[in-house]
Structure formats: structure tokens, C-alpha cells
Short mmCIF file of C-alpha atoms in Angstrom, two decimals:
data_model
loop_
_atom_site.label_atom_id
_atom_site.label_comp_id
_atom_site.label_asym_id
_atom_site.label_seq_id
_atom_site.Cartn_x
_atom_site.Cartn_y
_atom_site.Cartn_z
CA MET A 1 20.07 -2.50 -32.15
CA LYS A 2 16.78 -0.62 -32.36
CA HIS A 3 14.00 -0.31 -34.93
CA LEU A 4 14.01 -3.92 -36.06
CA LEU A 5 10.75 -5.38 -37.35
CA LEU A 6 9.52 -8.93 -36.89
CA ILE A 7 6.53 -10.25 -38.80
CA ASN A 8 5.02 -13.61 -37.83
CA PHE A 9 1.62 -15.27 -37.54
CA GLN A 10 0.89 -13.39 -34.30
CA GLY A 11 1.38 -9.94 -35.81
CA ILE A 12 4.04 -7.29 -36.33
CA TYR A 13 6.57 -6.59 -33.57
CA ALA A 14 9.15 -3.83 -33.18
CA TYR A 15 12.35 -4.02 -31.12
CA ASP A 16 13.08 -0.92 -29.00
CA GLY A 17 16.51 -1.99 -27.83
CA SER A 18 15.32 -4.00 -24.82
CA ARG A 19 12.23 -5.96 -25.85
CA TRP A 20 9.92 -6.87 -28.70
CA SER A 21 6.39 -5.43 -28.58
CA GLN A 22 3.47 -4.34 -30.71
CA GLU A 23 3.05 -0.99 -28.94
CA SER A 24 4.37 0.99 -31.88
CA PHE A 25 1.52 -0.28 -34.04
CA MET A 26 -1.28 0.19 -31.54
CA PRO A 27 -3.78 3.01 -32.07
CA ALA A 28 -3.54 5.87 -29.59
CA GLY A 29 -5.30 5.03 -26.33
CA THR A 30 -4.97 1.26 -26.76
CA TRP A 31 -4.34 -0.75 -23.60
CA GLY A 32 -1.87 -3.58 -23.96
CA ALA A 33 -2.52 -7.01 -22.50
CA ASP A 34 1.02 -7.25 -21.09
CA GLY A 35 1.10 -3.91 -19.30
CA ASN A 36 1.25 -0.24 -20.23
CA LYS A 37 3.68 2.60 -19.70
CA GLY A 38 3.32 6.34 -19.77
CA ILE A 39 0.01 6.13 -17.89
CA THR A 40 -1.37 9.42 -16.57
CA ALA A 41 -4.33 10.39 -14.40
CA ALA A 42 -6.32 11.01 -17.58
CA ASN A 43 -6.15 7.31 -18.58
CA TYR A 44 -8.80 4.86 -17.41
CA ILE A 45 -10.40 1.51 -18.11
CA GLY A 46 -14.12 1.75 -18.65
CA THR A 47 -16.75 3.30 -20.89
CA SER A 48 -16.89 6.85 -22.20
CA ASN A 49 -20.61 6.64 -22.90
CA ASN A 50 -23.61 5.86 -20.69
CA ASN A 51 -23.23 2.07 -20.89
CA ASP A 52 -22.36 -0.61 -18.35
CA PHE A 53 -18.77 -1.86 -18.04
CA ASN A 54 -18.35 -5.62 -17.87
CA ILE A 55 -15.43 -7.92 -17.01
CA ARG A 56 -15.43 -11.54 -18.17
CA THR A 57 -13.49 -14.74 -17.66
CA ASN A 58 -13.96 -17.68 -20.00
CA ASN A 59 -16.31 -15.34 -21.88
CA LYS A 60 -18.68 -15.27 -18.92
CA GLN A 61 -19.55 -12.07 -17.11
CA VAL A 62 -18.21 -11.96 -13.55
CA ILE A 63 -18.07 -8.24 -12.66
CA SER A 64 -20.38 -5.48 -13.84
CA VAL A 65 -20.10 -1.76 -13.18
CA LEU A 66 -23.53 -0.44 -14.04
CA ARG A 67 -24.18 3.04 -15.34
CA SER A 68 -26.11 3.57 -12.10
CA LYS A 69 -22.68 3.24 -10.36
CA GLN A 70 -23.64 -0.09 -8.80
CA VAL A 71 -20.99 -2.82 -8.82
CA ARG A 72 -22.18 -6.42 -9.18
CA LEU A 73 -20.25 -9.64 -8.71
CA GLU A 74 -21.97 -12.22 -10.85
CA GLY A 75 -21.75 -15.85 -11.91
CA ASP A 76 -23.22 -19.11 -10.66
CA ASN A 77 -21.95 -22.37 -9.15
CA ILE A 78 -19.11 -20.78 -7.23
CA GLN A 79 -17.53 -23.28 -4.85
CA SER A 80 -15.99 -20.69 -2.52
CA SER A 81 -16.77 -17.24 -1.14
CA ARG A 82 -17.95 -14.62 -3.60
CA LEU A 83 -15.32 -12.10 -2.50
CA TYR A 84 -12.02 -12.65 -0.71
CA VAL A 85 -10.18 -9.70 0.80
CA LYS A 86 -6.81 -10.34 2.40
CA ALA A 87 -5.74 -8.33 5.41
CA ALA A 88 -3.56 -5.32 4.68
CA ARG A 89 -1.03 -6.46 7.28
CA LYS A 90 -0.85 -9.30 9.77
CA ASN A 91 -1.78 -8.87 13.44
CA VAL A 92 -2.69 -5.19 13.27
CA SER A 93 -5.99 -3.39 13.68
CA ASN A 94 -6.06 -1.96 10.13
CA PRO A 95 -9.13 -3.53 8.51
CA PRO A 96 -9.01 -5.25 5.12
CA MET A 97 -12.32 -3.61 4.25
CA THR A 98 -14.04 -0.36 5.19
CA VAL A 99 -17.61 0.66 4.33
CA SER A 100 -18.72 4.26 4.67
CA ASN A 101 -22.31 5.34 5.21
CA SER A 102 -22.52 8.95 4.05
CA ASN A 103 -25.71 9.60 6.02
CA GLY A 104 -25.00 7.60 9.15
CA PHE A 105 -27.08 8.08 12.26
CA GLY A 106 -28.14 11.63 12.91
CA GLY A 107 -26.23 12.88 9.89
CA THR A 108 -22.83 11.86 11.31
CA PRO A 109 -20.64 9.74 9.00
CA LEU A 110 -20.42 6.17 10.17
CA ALA A 111 -17.60 3.91 9.07
CA ILE A 112 -17.67 0.16 9.52
CA SER A 113 -14.49 -1.86 9.54
CA TYR A 114 -14.07 -5.60 9.54
CA SER A 115 -10.89 -7.27 10.70
CA ALA A 116 -9.99 -10.58 9.11
CA THR A 117 -9.00 -13.73 10.96
CA ASN A 118 -6.03 -13.28 13.23
CA ASP A 119 -3.37 -15.86 12.45
CA SER A 120 -1.23 -15.21 15.50
CA ALA A 121 -1.37 -17.45 18.55
CA SER A 122 -0.38 -14.54 20.78
CA GLY A 123 -3.80 -12.87 20.76
CA SER A 124 -7.41 -13.84 21.33
CA VAL A 125 -9.35 -11.95 18.63
CA ILE A 126 -10.35 -14.21 15.75
CA GLY A 127 -12.59 -11.73 13.93
CA ASN A 128 -13.91 -8.23 14.52
CA TYR A 129 -16.81 -6.14 13.23
CA ALA A 130 -16.40 -2.59 14.41
CA PHE A 131 -17.88 0.89 14.16
CA ALA A 132 -15.71 3.98 13.88
CA ALA A 133 -16.50 7.67 14.25
CA ASP A 134 -15.33 8.52 10.72
CA ILE A 135 -13.63 7.06 7.69
CA ASP A 136 -10.14 8.08 8.82
CA ASP A 137 -10.53 6.21 12.11
CA ALA A 138 -11.91 3.18 10.29
CA GLU A 139 -9.00 3.07 7.85
CA ALA A 140 -6.55 3.31 10.75
CA GLY A 141 -8.38 0.61 12.71
CA ARG A 142 -9.55 2.95 15.49
CA SER A 143 -13.09 1.90 16.37
CA SER A 144 -15.49 3.39 18.90
CA ALA A 145 -17.36 0.15 19.55
CA GLY A 146 -17.77 -3.27 18.01
CA MET A 147 -18.09 -7.00 18.43
CA SER A 148 -15.33 -9.60 18.31
CA TYR A 149 -15.17 -13.35 18.20
CA ILE A 150 -12.53 -14.19 20.78
CA GLN A 151 -10.80 -17.37 21.82
CA ASP A 152 -8.20 -17.66 24.53
CA ALA A 153 -7.21 -20.04 27.29
CA ASP A 154 -10.21 -19.03 29.44
CA VAL A 155 -13.15 -18.53 27.11
CA LYS A 156 -14.36 -18.33 23.54
CA GLY A 157 -17.39 -16.51 22.25
CA ILE A 158 -18.73 -13.21 20.95
CA SER A 159 -17.67 -10.14 22.90
CA PHE A 160 -19.26 -6.68 22.62
CA TYR A 161 -17.05 -3.72 23.51
CA THR A 162 -17.58 0.04 23.83
CA GLY A 163 -15.57 3.08 24.85
CA GLY A 164 -12.90 2.96 22.17
CA HIS A 165 -10.69 0.46 20.38
CA PRO A 166 -8.89 -2.25 22.39
CA SER A 167 -5.18 -1.56 22.72
CA ASP A 168 -4.26 -4.94 21.20
CA ILE A 169 -5.81 -8.30 20.28
CA SER A 170 -5.56 -9.51 23.88
CA ASP A 171 -7.12 -6.43 25.51
CA ARG A 172 -10.45 -7.29 27.15
CA GLY A 173 -10.64 -4.14 29.26
CA LYS A 174 -13.38 -2.51 27.16
CA ASP A 175 -15.64 -5.58 26.97
CA ALA A 176 -19.21 -4.80 28.01
CA MET A 177 -20.85 -8.19 27.38
CA ILE A 178 -19.86 -11.63 26.21
CA ILE A 179 -21.86 -14.60 24.92
CA THR A 180 -19.76 -17.69 25.34
CA ASP A 181 -19.55 -20.38 22.70
CA ASP A 182 -19.36 -23.70 24.50
CA THR A 183 -20.62 -27.15 23.60
CA THR A 184 -22.45 -27.53 26.93
CA ASN A 185 -22.85 -24.03 28.40
CA ARG A 186 -23.66 -20.91 26.46
CA ASN A 187 -23.51 -18.25 29.13
CA VAL A 188 -23.94 -14.49 29.07
CA GLY A 189 -21.68 -12.23 31.04
CA ILE A 190 -22.17 -8.51 31.59
CA GLY A 191 -19.13 -6.85 33.06
CA VAL A 192 -17.30 -10.19 33.41
CA HIS A 193 -14.96 -11.93 31.01
CA VAL A 194 -15.73 -15.55 31.87
CA PRO A 195 -19.37 -16.03 33.02
CA LYS A 196 -19.85 -19.07 35.25
CA SER A 197 -23.66 -19.28 34.95
CA LYS A 198 -26.33 -18.70 32.34
CA LEU A 199 -26.23 -15.00 33.32
CA GLN A 200 -23.51 -13.43 35.44
CA LEU A 201 -23.27 -9.74 36.28
CA GLY A 202 -20.10 -7.93 37.24
CA GLY A 203 -22.12 -5.24 38.99
CA ASP A 204 -25.53 -4.40 40.48
CA LEU A 205 -28.90 -5.26 38.98
CA TYR A 206 -31.22 -2.26 39.24
CA ILE A 207 -34.99 -2.63 38.83
CA SER A 208 -36.68 0.78 38.80
CA ASP A 209 -40.28 -0.39 38.26
CA LEU A 210 -41.76 -1.21 41.69
CA SER A 211 -44.18 -3.69 40.13
CA LYS A 212 -41.35 -5.76 38.72
CA GLY A 213 -38.90 -8.04 40.41
CA LEU A 214 -37.15 -11.37 40.19
CA ILE A 215 -39.31 -14.26 38.93
CA ILE A 216 -38.34 -17.74 40.10
CA ARG A 217 -39.96 -21.10 39.34
CA ASP A 218 -40.58 -23.43 42.30
CA SER A 219 -40.23 -27.21 42.36
CA SER A 220 -43.90 -27.71 41.47
CA GLY A 221 -43.57 -25.61 38.32
CA GLY A 222 -45.26 -22.47 39.64
CA CYS A 223 -43.63 -19.07 39.34
CA HIS A 224 -43.32 -16.35 42.01
CA ARG A 225 -42.13 -12.76 41.85
CA ILE A 226 -39.76 -11.48 44.51
CA THR A 227 -39.88 -7.74 45.21
CA VAL A 228 -38.71 -5.44 47.99
CA ALA A 229 -40.98 -3.84 50.61
CA ASN A 230 -40.54 -0.25 51.82
CA GLY A 231 -38.42 -1.39 54.76
CA GLY A 232 -36.10 -3.37 52.53
CA GLY A 233 -37.51 -6.81 53.27
CA LEU A 234 -38.14 -9.30 50.48
CA VAL A 235 -41.73 -9.97 49.44
CA THR A 236 -42.67 -13.15 47.60
CA SER A 237 -45.89 -13.08 45.61
CA GLY A 238 -48.33 -15.89 45.20
CA THR A 239 -48.21 -18.06 42.12
CA ILE A 240 -48.12 -16.01 38.92
CA ALA A 241 -48.04 -16.91 35.26
CA CYS A 242 -44.57 -18.01 34.25
CA PRO A 243 -42.91 -16.05 31.45
#
């Protein structure tokens, strides 16, 4: 039965055949606290004048959209992170958050994507901060370069990659450098996945300045520079100032 009225201390309600509501008595444009229907693209929540829009909980302001178009998250004494964004899907490269810089470097749009913690034991990427060529690539999780915190059976640390997005969370083929996170040894590897010394190179070391070379400290504490003579022989300098 439709068109019944109910009047109580909370207000006047009408029955539309399926539920009781106050929608029939609301002024045009009113937003209901228990949801709205018939919403179109012309409807919005906000201000129609040049004033800030504020959102409160417990009568305290927590979100402000300023008339300058700046969004502020406010409030004090928060016991957790200010903003929590959950990943769109698990164990995929689609980032939970994308930030677009309209100017970028050299006028080219630059999109930055951040991948949340990976909760799968099958991969090694724990977190990722990446740079994409444009906003579409960033939204799809296709980065051009980035840095990842990785942890697998061989190593854990911060890895820097270039040359495109890794094929999956276990792909280390595009890694250019890694800084390992170890309680005793924090090594740097360039071109290697698991550096065994403070600095390990997976390729040649090229020194183009003839006045420079390899500086080594001797047992007495003095430093010497090793360079190469014209014939290819090694030349060790006298004692020089240590770096």
C-alpha cells in the first residue's frame, strides 16, 4: 500500500510501497543522509559560491577544499597515518595512487606512481616508487624508471631500475643499482643483484680524467693514488691527502 504517512518524534515519513522515507518532504536539491537516487551529472556536493568546503567528524574539521582548489587534511593527535590508500588490486602493477605534474621536466608530462606493499610471498617487491612517461602509463602501472624496496631469498634493499617496467614483482633484469639493507653490511652494487663488498661493479670502471685514479690507504694511514702510465703500467703516487 502506497502513500501512507507516519508522524513521530523524528519527523514525517511517507511509504512508497517498499520503504519509509522523508524524501517526499525534502526541498528540491536536498541530499539525504541515507543515500540518494535520481542523481545526474549536474548534482554535486560542495559550495555554489566562492567559499571553502569543509567536512567534519565529531564537529571537528578534518578535510577542507579551499576556494583556491587546495585540499587539506586537518586535525591533530592522529595515532596513525594521515592518509591510507588501499591498492586497487592485489599483486599487480596498477598503483593505488598517481600524481601528475602538468609541467614535468622539459614540458613533458610526468606521472608518478606508488605501489603499495606486496602481500604475496611469491614476489620480491615490497614497495615501489616509479616514474612513468604519461598519466595513462602511470594508471596502468607501466613505469619508465623507479626505485623499489625488494626482499627475496638472496638480498633485501633499495633497487633502482631503468629501461621500462619490470615484467613482474620478481623481475630484476632492469636493475641498475642496489643498496642492500643488512644489519652488518650495507653494500652497493652497480650491475649486480647481490653485491659481496662495499662496492661491486658488474662491468668496467672507466676514469677519463688522467689526473685521477684509484686512491688506497696504506697500513700506516697514508693515502696513495694509482694511475696508468702511457704504456699501460700502474703508477703509484707518493703520499697524498686522504679524502
